[in-house]
Structure formats: structure tokens, C-alpha cells
PDB file of C-alpha atoms in Angstrom:
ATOM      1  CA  UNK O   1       0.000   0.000   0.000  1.00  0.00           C
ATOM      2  CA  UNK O   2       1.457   3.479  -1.224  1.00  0.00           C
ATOM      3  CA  UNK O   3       1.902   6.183   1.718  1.00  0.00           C
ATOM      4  CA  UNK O   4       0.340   9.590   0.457  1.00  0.00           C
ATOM      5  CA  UNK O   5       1.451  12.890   1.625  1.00  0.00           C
ATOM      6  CA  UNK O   6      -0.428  14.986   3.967  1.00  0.00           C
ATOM      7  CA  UNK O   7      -1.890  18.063   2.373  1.00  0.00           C
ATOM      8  CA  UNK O   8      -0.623  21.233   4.045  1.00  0.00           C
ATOM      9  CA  UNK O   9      -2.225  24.575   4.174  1.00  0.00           C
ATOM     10  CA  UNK O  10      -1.234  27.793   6.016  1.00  0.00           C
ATOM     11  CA  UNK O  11      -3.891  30.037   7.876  1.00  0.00           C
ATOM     12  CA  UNK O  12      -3.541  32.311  10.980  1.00  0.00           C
ATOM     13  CA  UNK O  13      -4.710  30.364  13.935  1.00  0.00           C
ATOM     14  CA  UNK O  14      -4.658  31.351  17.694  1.00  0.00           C
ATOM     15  CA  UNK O  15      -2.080  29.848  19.248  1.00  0.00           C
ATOM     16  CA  UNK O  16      -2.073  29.245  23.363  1.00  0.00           C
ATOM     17  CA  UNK O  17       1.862  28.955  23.671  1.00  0.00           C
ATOM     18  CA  UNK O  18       2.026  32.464  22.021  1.00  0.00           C
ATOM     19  CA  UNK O  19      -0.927  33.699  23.303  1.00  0.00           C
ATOM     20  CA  UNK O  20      -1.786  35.115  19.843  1.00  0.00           C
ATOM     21  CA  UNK O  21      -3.493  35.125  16.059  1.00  0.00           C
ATOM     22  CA  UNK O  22       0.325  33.427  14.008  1.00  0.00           C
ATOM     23  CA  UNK O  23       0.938  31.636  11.054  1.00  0.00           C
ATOM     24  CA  UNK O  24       0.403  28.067  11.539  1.00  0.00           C
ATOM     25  CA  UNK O  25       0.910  24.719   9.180  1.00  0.00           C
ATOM     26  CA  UNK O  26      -2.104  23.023   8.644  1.00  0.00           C
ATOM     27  CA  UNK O  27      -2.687  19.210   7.629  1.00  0.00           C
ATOM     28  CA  UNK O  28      -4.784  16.085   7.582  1.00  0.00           C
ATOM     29  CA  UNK O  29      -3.022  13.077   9.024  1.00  0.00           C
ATOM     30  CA  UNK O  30      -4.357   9.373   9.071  1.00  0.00           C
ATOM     31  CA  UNK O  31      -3.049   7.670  12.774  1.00  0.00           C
ATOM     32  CA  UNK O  32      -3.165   4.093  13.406  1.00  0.00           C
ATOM     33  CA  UNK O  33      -5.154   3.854  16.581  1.00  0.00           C
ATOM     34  CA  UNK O  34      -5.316  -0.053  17.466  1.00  0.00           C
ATOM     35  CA  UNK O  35      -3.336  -1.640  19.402  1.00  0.00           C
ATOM     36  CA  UNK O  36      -4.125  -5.262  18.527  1.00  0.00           C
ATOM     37  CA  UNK O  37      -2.296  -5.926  15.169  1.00  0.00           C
ATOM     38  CA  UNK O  38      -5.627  -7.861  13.706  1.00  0.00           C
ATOM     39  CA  UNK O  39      -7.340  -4.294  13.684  1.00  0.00           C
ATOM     40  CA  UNK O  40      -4.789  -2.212  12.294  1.00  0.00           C
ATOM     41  CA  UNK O  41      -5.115  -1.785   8.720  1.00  0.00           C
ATOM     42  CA  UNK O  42      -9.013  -0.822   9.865  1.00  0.00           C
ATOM     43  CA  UNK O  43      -8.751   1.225  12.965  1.00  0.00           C
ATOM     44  CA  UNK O  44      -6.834   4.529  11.252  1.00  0.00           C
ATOM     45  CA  UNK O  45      -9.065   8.063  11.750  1.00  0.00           C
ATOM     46  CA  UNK O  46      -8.032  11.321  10.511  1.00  0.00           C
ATOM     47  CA  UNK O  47      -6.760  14.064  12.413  1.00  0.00           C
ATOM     48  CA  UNK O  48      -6.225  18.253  11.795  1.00  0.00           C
ATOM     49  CA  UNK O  49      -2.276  18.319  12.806  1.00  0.00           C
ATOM     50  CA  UNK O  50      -1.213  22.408  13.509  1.00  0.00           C
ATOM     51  CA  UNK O  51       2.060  23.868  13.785  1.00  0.00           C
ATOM     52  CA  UNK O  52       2.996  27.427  14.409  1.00  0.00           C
ATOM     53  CA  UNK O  53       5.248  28.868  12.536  1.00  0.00           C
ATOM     54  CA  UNK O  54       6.642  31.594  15.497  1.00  0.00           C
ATOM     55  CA  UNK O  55       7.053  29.137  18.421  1.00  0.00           C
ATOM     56  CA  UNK O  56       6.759  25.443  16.882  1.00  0.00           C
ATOM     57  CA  UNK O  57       4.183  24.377  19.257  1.00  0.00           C
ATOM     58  CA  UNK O  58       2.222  21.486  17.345  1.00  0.00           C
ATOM     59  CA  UNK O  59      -1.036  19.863  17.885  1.00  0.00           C
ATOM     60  CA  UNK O  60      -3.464  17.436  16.530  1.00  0.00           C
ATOM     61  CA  UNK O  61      -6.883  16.886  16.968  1.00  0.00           C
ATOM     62  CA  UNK O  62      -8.931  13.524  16.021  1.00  0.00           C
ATOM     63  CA  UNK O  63     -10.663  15.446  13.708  1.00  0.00           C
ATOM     64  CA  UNK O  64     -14.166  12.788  15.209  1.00  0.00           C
ATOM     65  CA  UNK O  65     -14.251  14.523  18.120  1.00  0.00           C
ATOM     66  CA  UNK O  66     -14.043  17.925  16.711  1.00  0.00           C
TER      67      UNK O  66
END
């Protein structure tokens, strides 16, 4: 099975480490979830991954329990 790449966008976010609107990276990530190696290939859910771009701080959201 091929890997894709994430698609990355850049909007101005709030970010709590800066305690301000910045510039932050943007993607969609699939993440393996399951711990039993039967469920694997099944159990992956998608997730909104940020970084800002002043301080680095990153953080990802299942995007289900948005």
C-alpha cells in the first residue's frame, strides 16, 4: 500500500503557547489507533495536525471529536 502525503495549508490560527493570532501549518493526518495488530489496517481516523510557525508548538486533533 502506497503512503500519500499529507496536504498542508497555512492560515492564521490562535495559538495558546504564544498567546496570539500566528501563522500556523495546517494538515490532515491518518493515525493508526489499534493496538491489537488484527485491527490495524481498519482502525486509522483522521486528524487536523497544527504547527505554528513563530514558536513550533504542534497539535493534533482527532478530527471525530471535533
Amino acid at each position: 500500500m502506497s503512503k500519500s502525503q499529507p496536504t498542508v495549508t497555512e492560515l492564521t490560527e490562535y495559538c495558546d503557547a504564544c498567546d496570539a493570532r500566528t501563522p500556523h501549518e495546517v494538515s490532515i493526518e491518518l493515525k493508526t489507533e489499534s493496538k491489537k495488530r488484527t485491527n490495524r489496517a481498519f482502525s486509522r481516523e483522521p486528524y487536523r495536525v497544527t504547527k505554528c510557525h513563530t514558536c513550533g508548538d504542534e497539535r493534533s486533533q482527532r478530527m471525530n471529536d471535533a
